[in-house]
Amino acid sequence: KKTVTQIDKNGYPDSIYINAAKIFQGIRTEKSKGRLLVRYGENSESPMMDFKDEHSKRVSYELAFNALKYQDLLEEMLLNSKAYPCYSIPDELTSLLVVMLYDLQDRKFKKRKIFAEEGLVEEVQEIGDYLYRYKTKLAAALARCRIKYDALSIEYFVPETISKQEKRASALPVCFWINTLKISLEDVIRDLEMKGLKKVESVSDFDHYTYAVDQHCHDVLVFPSSLREELLNLDLFADCKLLLQ
């Protein structure tokens, strides 16, 4: 079986953090000079990224966009905890610092697993160790932010425009193309039925474990949004037999 990088709460291989930091550097919110407290290096044009597989690519983008969603909160945590500024960390690595901080708080400030078999990156190791040394102060800074804004969870800090977009997107059905160079519609249907999914006529007939063939494109399958994560962990997806639209 083809192996993919697993999503878990133990952290990620160093390459994921590097790629996520490059993505975040290009999409982060630019602050006006009056609000510029955390300094980032210059945006590099079209950064080179090396993804191990499609799963690693998706995880890198998810990590970068999560850092973007909580950029203001993460910057406030760094400043409030006195973890920033750190003169041993150049501005060019601030994006990596922010991305890894998001992941650290997502792991409830637990130590991350080291994926030595995939190759270690010195900068990732140094920033990971640095943030972990500050974990108590960072956790306290997060608690102070939540008290200050009376926030039950960090979801409170997601900008309203992004929150509305996420709610809208989460309700949309998920579409997958069938890679007919690798598998037929019949074989995909057989595989899905073996996994307990039932074919229905249209989106209006959806229950949880159901799917439909698109009425106009017969090599496209449509699923309820609630199945998204399960589908992305199928061998059909890992082997590029199903391609997320």
Tab-separated table of C-alpha atoms in Angstrom:
chain	number	residue	atom	x	y	z
A	1	LYS	CA	0.000	0.000	0.000
A	2	LYS	CA	1.099	3.525	-0.698
A	3	THR	CA	1.999	5.302	2.542
A	4	VAL	CA	0.917	8.833	3.306
A	5	THR	CA	1.888	11.328	5.993
A	6	GLN	CA	-0.565	10.850	8.841
A	7	ILE	CA	-2.500	13.664	10.475
A	8	ASP	CA	-2.383	13.391	14.243
A	9	LYS	CA	-1.780	15.446	17.365
A	10	ASN	CA	1.880	14.424	17.622
A	11	GLY	CA	3.097	17.070	15.229
A	12	TYR	CA	4.361	16.716	11.667
A	13	PRO	CA	7.583	15.941	9.811
A	14	ASP	CA	9.929	18.932	9.531
A	15	SER	CA	9.190	19.326	5.813
A	16	ILE	CA	5.507	20.036	6.578
A	17	TYR	CA	6.428	22.984	8.823
A	18	ILE	CA	8.866	24.343	6.235
A	19	ASN	CA	6.298	24.197	3.424
A	20	ALA	CA	3.501	25.592	5.635
A	21	ALA	CA	5.749	28.503	6.668
A	22	LYS	CA	6.495	29.295	3.000
A	23	ILE	CA	2.769	29.275	2.203
A	24	PHE	CA	1.919	31.390	5.261
A	25	GLN	CA	4.631	33.907	4.363
A	26	GLY	CA	2.826	34.559	1.092
A	27	ILE	CA	-0.727	34.812	2.476
A	28	ARG	CA	-0.263	36.398	5.912
A	29	THR	CA	-2.116	39.598	6.750
A	30	GLU	CA	0.048	42.669	6.229
A	31	LYS	CA	-0.178	45.068	9.172
A	32	SER	CA	0.071	48.832	8.931
A	33	LYS	CA	3.272	50.349	10.299
A	34	GLY	CA	1.443	51.588	13.387
A	35	ARG	CA	0.381	48.012	14.262
A	36	LEU	CA	3.592	46.310	13.136
A	37	LEU	CA	4.805	44.594	16.321
A	38	VAL	CA	5.832	41.231	14.853
A	39	ARG	CA	8.237	41.493	11.944
A	40	TYR	CA	8.337	39.055	9.048
A	41	GLY	CA	11.000	38.801	6.378
A	42	GLU	CA	10.377	39.928	2.825
A	43	ASN	CA	7.878	37.860	0.835
A	44	SER	CA	9.756	35.624	-1.546
A	45	GLU	CA	8.183	35.168	-4.965
A	46	SER	CA	7.024	31.646	-5.879
A	47	PRO	CA	8.863	29.754	-3.111
A	48	MET	CA	10.037	26.281	-4.065
A	49	MET	CA	8.151	23.576	-2.182
A	50	ASP	CA	8.804	19.846	-2.205
A	51	PHE	CA	5.760	17.817	-1.152
A	52	LYS	CA	6.218	14.137	-0.333
A	53	ASP	CA	2.705	13.271	-1.530
A	54	GLU	CA	-0.740	14.777	-2.021
A	55	HIS	CA	-1.581	14.219	1.644
A	56	SER	CA	1.501	16.149	2.771
A	57	LYS	CA	0.560	18.976	0.419
A	58	ARG	CA	-2.946	19.183	1.874
A	59	VAL	CA	-1.648	19.136	5.459
A	60	SER	CA	0.873	21.904	4.675
A	61	TYR	CA	-1.834	24.149	3.248
A	62	GLU	CA	-4.207	23.402	6.151
A	63	LEU	CA	-1.500	24.291	8.673
A	64	ALA	CA	-0.681	27.531	6.834
A	65	PHE	CA	-4.321	28.607	6.603
A	66	ASN	CA	-4.957	27.772	10.263
A	67	ALA	CA	-2.023	30.020	11.158
A	68	LEU	CA	-3.577	32.726	8.960
A	69	LYS	CA	-6.975	32.380	10.677
A	70	TYR	CA	-5.407	32.899	14.090
A	71	GLN	CA	-2.561	35.218	13.099
A	72	ASP	CA	-3.612	38.044	15.442
A	73	LEU	CA	-4.028	35.658	18.383
A	74	LEU	CA	-0.718	33.883	17.738
A	75	GLU	CA	1.157	37.185	17.486
A	76	GLU	CA	-0.449	38.386	20.715
A	77	MET	CA	0.594	35.157	22.450
A	78	LEU	CA	4.197	35.601	21.310
A	79	LEU	CA	4.327	39.186	22.555
A	80	ASN	CA	2.389	38.555	25.775
A	81	SER	CA	4.613	35.611	26.755
A	82	LYS	CA	7.802	37.553	25.913
A	83	ALA	CA	8.754	34.711	23.555
A	84	TYR	CA	9.034	37.417	20.893
A	85	PRO	CA	11.192	39.205	20.000
A	86	CYS	CA	13.959	36.623	20.109
A	87	TYR	CA	17.166	37.935	18.611
A	88	SER	CA	18.445	34.454	17.754
A	89	ILE	CA	15.467	33.986	15.398
A	90	PRO	CA	15.775	36.177	12.277
A	91	ASP	CA	12.722	37.837	10.701
A	92	GLU	CA	12.911	35.371	7.820
A	93	LEU	CA	11.928	32.592	10.261
A	94	THR	CA	9.020	34.424	11.928
A	95	SER	CA	6.518	32.646	9.652
A	96	LEU	CA	7.933	29.310	10.773
A	97	LEU	CA	7.670	30.471	14.403
A	98	VAL	CA	3.975	31.387	13.983
A	99	VAL	CA	3.080	28.192	12.102
A	100	MET	CA	4.774	26.010	14.712
A	101	LEU	CA	3.119	27.968	17.533
A	102	TYR	CA	-0.314	27.247	16.055
A	103	ASP	CA	0.541	23.548	15.967
A	104	LEU	CA	1.928	23.621	19.532
A	105	GLN	CA	-1.293	25.081	20.983
A	106	ASP	CA	-3.332	22.656	18.838
A	107	ARG	CA	-1.427	19.823	20.555
A	108	LYS	CA	-2.318	21.361	23.941
A	109	PHE	CA	1.372	22.314	24.354
A	110	LYS	CA	2.521	18.676	24.384
A	111	LYS	CA	5.934	17.711	23.020
A	112	ARG	CA	5.854	16.744	19.370
A	113	LYS	CA	6.999	13.483	17.845
A	114	ILE	CA	10.275	13.588	15.896
A	115	PHE	CA	9.980	12.038	12.407
A	116	ALA	CA	13.699	11.340	12.032
A	117	GLU	CA	13.146	8.920	9.132
A	118	GLU	CA	11.928	11.796	6.942
A	119	GLY	CA	14.924	14.038	7.549
A	120	LEU	CA	15.364	16.738	10.182
A	121	VAL	CA	15.654	20.450	9.420
A	122	GLU	CA	17.873	22.426	11.803
A	123	GLU	CA	15.645	25.538	11.869
A	124	VAL	CA	12.536	23.486	12.649
A	125	GLN	CA	14.301	21.655	15.468
A	126	GLU	CA	15.603	24.906	16.980
A	127	ILE	CA	12.262	26.732	16.850
A	128	GLY	CA	10.405	23.667	18.112
A	129	ASP	CA	12.731	23.437	21.122
A	130	TYR	CA	12.507	27.199	21.685
A	131	LEU	CA	8.695	27.230	21.722
A	132	TYR	CA	8.563	24.177	23.969
A	133	ARG	CA	10.803	25.931	26.519
A	134	TYR	CA	8.224	28.742	26.563
A	135	LYS	CA	5.202	26.395	26.614
A	136	THR	CA	4.072	27.378	30.132
A	137	LYS	CA	4.286	31.108	29.390
A	138	LEU	CA	2.614	30.633	25.994
A	139	ALA	CA	-0.243	28.641	27.536
A	140	ALA	CA	-0.669	31.349	30.170
A	141	ALA	CA	-0.677	34.019	27.440
A	142	LEU	CA	-3.416	32.117	25.590
A	143	ALA	CA	-5.458	31.872	28.802
A	144	ARG	CA	-5.085	35.624	29.387
A	145	CYS	CA	-6.252	36.352	25.842
A	146	ARG	CA	-9.321	34.175	26.315
A	147	ILE	CA	-10.151	35.855	29.627
A	148	LYS	CA	-9.577	39.305	28.137
A	149	TYR	CA	-12.041	38.644	25.305
A	150	ASP	CA	-14.359	36.317	27.280
A	151	ALA	CA	-13.682	33.585	24.689
A	152	LEU	CA	-14.767	30.013	25.427
A	153	SER	CA	-12.419	28.703	22.723
A	154	ILE	CA	-9.947	30.013	20.169
A	155	GLU	CA	-12.710	29.840	17.534
A	156	TYR	CA	-13.777	33.235	18.934
A	157	PHE	CA	-10.662	34.766	17.357
A	158	VAL	CA	-11.474	33.702	13.772
A	159	PRO	CA	-12.336	36.839	11.745
A	160	GLU	CA	-16.071	37.008	10.993
A	161	THR	CA	-15.599	36.977	7.226
A	162	ILE	CA	-13.562	33.739	7.412
A	163	SER	CA	-16.035	32.198	9.876
A	164	LYS	CA	-18.938	32.817	7.474
A	165	GLN	CA	-16.973	31.383	4.563
A	166	GLU	CA	-16.111	28.250	6.549
A	167	LYS	CA	-19.719	27.662	7.569
A	168	ARG	CA	-20.836	28.060	3.981
A	169	ALA	CA	-18.107	25.753	2.673
A	170	SER	CA	-18.721	23.088	5.324
A	171	ALA	CA	-22.316	22.706	4.149
A	172	LEU	CA	-21.389	22.131	0.503
A	173	PRO	CA	-21.240	18.557	-0.851
A	174	VAL	CA	-17.760	17.182	-1.568
A	175	CYS	CA	-16.932	16.225	-5.155
A	176	PHE	CA	-14.317	13.730	-6.352
A	177	TRP	CA	-13.194	13.022	-9.907
A	178	ILE	CA	-12.627	9.376	-10.786
A	179	ASN	CA	-9.160	8.959	-12.295
A	180	THR	CA	-10.240	6.720	-15.163
A	181	LEU	CA	-6.597	6.125	-16.125
A	182	LYS	CA	-6.303	4.076	-12.938
A	183	ILE	CA	-9.788	2.780	-12.098
A	184	SER	CA	-13.277	2.442	-13.536
A	185	LEU	CA	-16.528	3.826	-12.139
A	186	GLU	CA	-17.723	0.271	-11.495
A	187	ASP	CA	-14.621	-0.602	-9.447
A	188	VAL	CA	-14.928	2.609	-7.411
A	189	ILE	CA	-18.584	1.853	-6.662
A	190	ARG	CA	-17.676	-1.716	-5.643
A	191	ASP	CA	-14.939	-0.422	-3.326
A	192	LEU	CA	-17.239	2.184	-1.730
A	193	GLU	CA	-20.016	-0.351	-1.192
A	194	MET	CA	-17.547	-2.686	0.543
A	195	LYS	CA	-16.838	0.197	2.923
A	196	GLY	CA	-20.549	0.593	3.693
A	197	LEU	CA	-21.429	3.548	1.460
A	198	LYS	CA	-24.739	3.452	-0.357
A	199	LYS	CA	-25.413	4.977	-3.767
A	200	VAL	CA	-28.438	7.285	-3.994
A	201	GLU	CA	-30.023	9.107	-6.933
A	202	SER	CA	-29.267	12.710	-5.986
A	203	VAL	CA	-27.903	15.067	-3.341
A	204	SER	CA	-31.409	15.540	-1.958
A	205	ASP	CA	-31.382	11.836	-0.933
A	206	PHE	CA	-28.176	12.124	1.113
A	207	ASP	CA	-27.899	10.444	4.456
A	208	HIS	CA	-24.502	10.176	6.168
A	209	TYR	CA	-22.920	7.144	4.423
A	210	THR	CA	-24.249	7.845	0.946
A	211	TYR	CA	-23.016	9.252	-2.346
A	212	ALA	CA	-24.350	10.067	-5.815
A	213	VAL	CA	-22.986	10.083	-9.341
A	214	ASP	CA	-23.056	13.594	-10.796
A	215	GLN	CA	-25.974	13.921	-13.226
A	216	HIS	CA	-23.896	15.746	-15.845
A	217	CYS	CA	-20.367	14.333	-15.346
A	218	HIS	CA	-20.470	10.564	-14.893
A	219	ASP	CA	-16.855	10.434	-13.741
A	220	VAL	CA	-17.630	12.683	-10.752
A	221	LEU	CA	-18.958	11.413	-7.422
A	222	VAL	CA	-20.651	13.653	-4.869
A	223	PHE	CA	-20.607	12.988	-1.110
A	224	PRO	CA	-22.031	14.666	2.009
A	225	SER	CA	-19.614	17.197	3.515
A	226	SER	CA	-19.541	15.192	6.770
A	227	LEU	CA	-17.609	12.404	4.983
A	228	ARG	CA	-14.769	14.634	3.797
A	229	GLU	CA	-12.079	13.544	6.291
A	230	GLU	CA	-12.984	9.857	6.026
A	231	LEU	CA	-12.771	9.998	2.245
A	232	LEU	CA	-9.380	11.711	2.302
A	233	ASN	CA	-8.012	8.802	4.338
A	234	LEU	CA	-9.162	6.128	1.864
A	235	ASP	CA	-6.660	4.186	-0.226
A	236	LEU	CA	-8.633	5.374	-3.267
A	237	PHE	CA	-7.504	8.913	-2.481
A	238	ALA	CA	-3.961	8.011	-1.408
A	239	ASP	CA	-3.473	6.102	-4.679
A	240	CYS	CA	-4.870	9.042	-6.710
A	241	LYS	CA	-7.801	6.981	-7.989
A	242	LEU	CA	-10.163	9.579	-6.567
A	243	LEU	CA	-9.184	13.243	-6.938
A	244	LEU	CA	-10.710	15.901	-4.733
A	245	GLN	CA	-12.417	18.652	-6.759
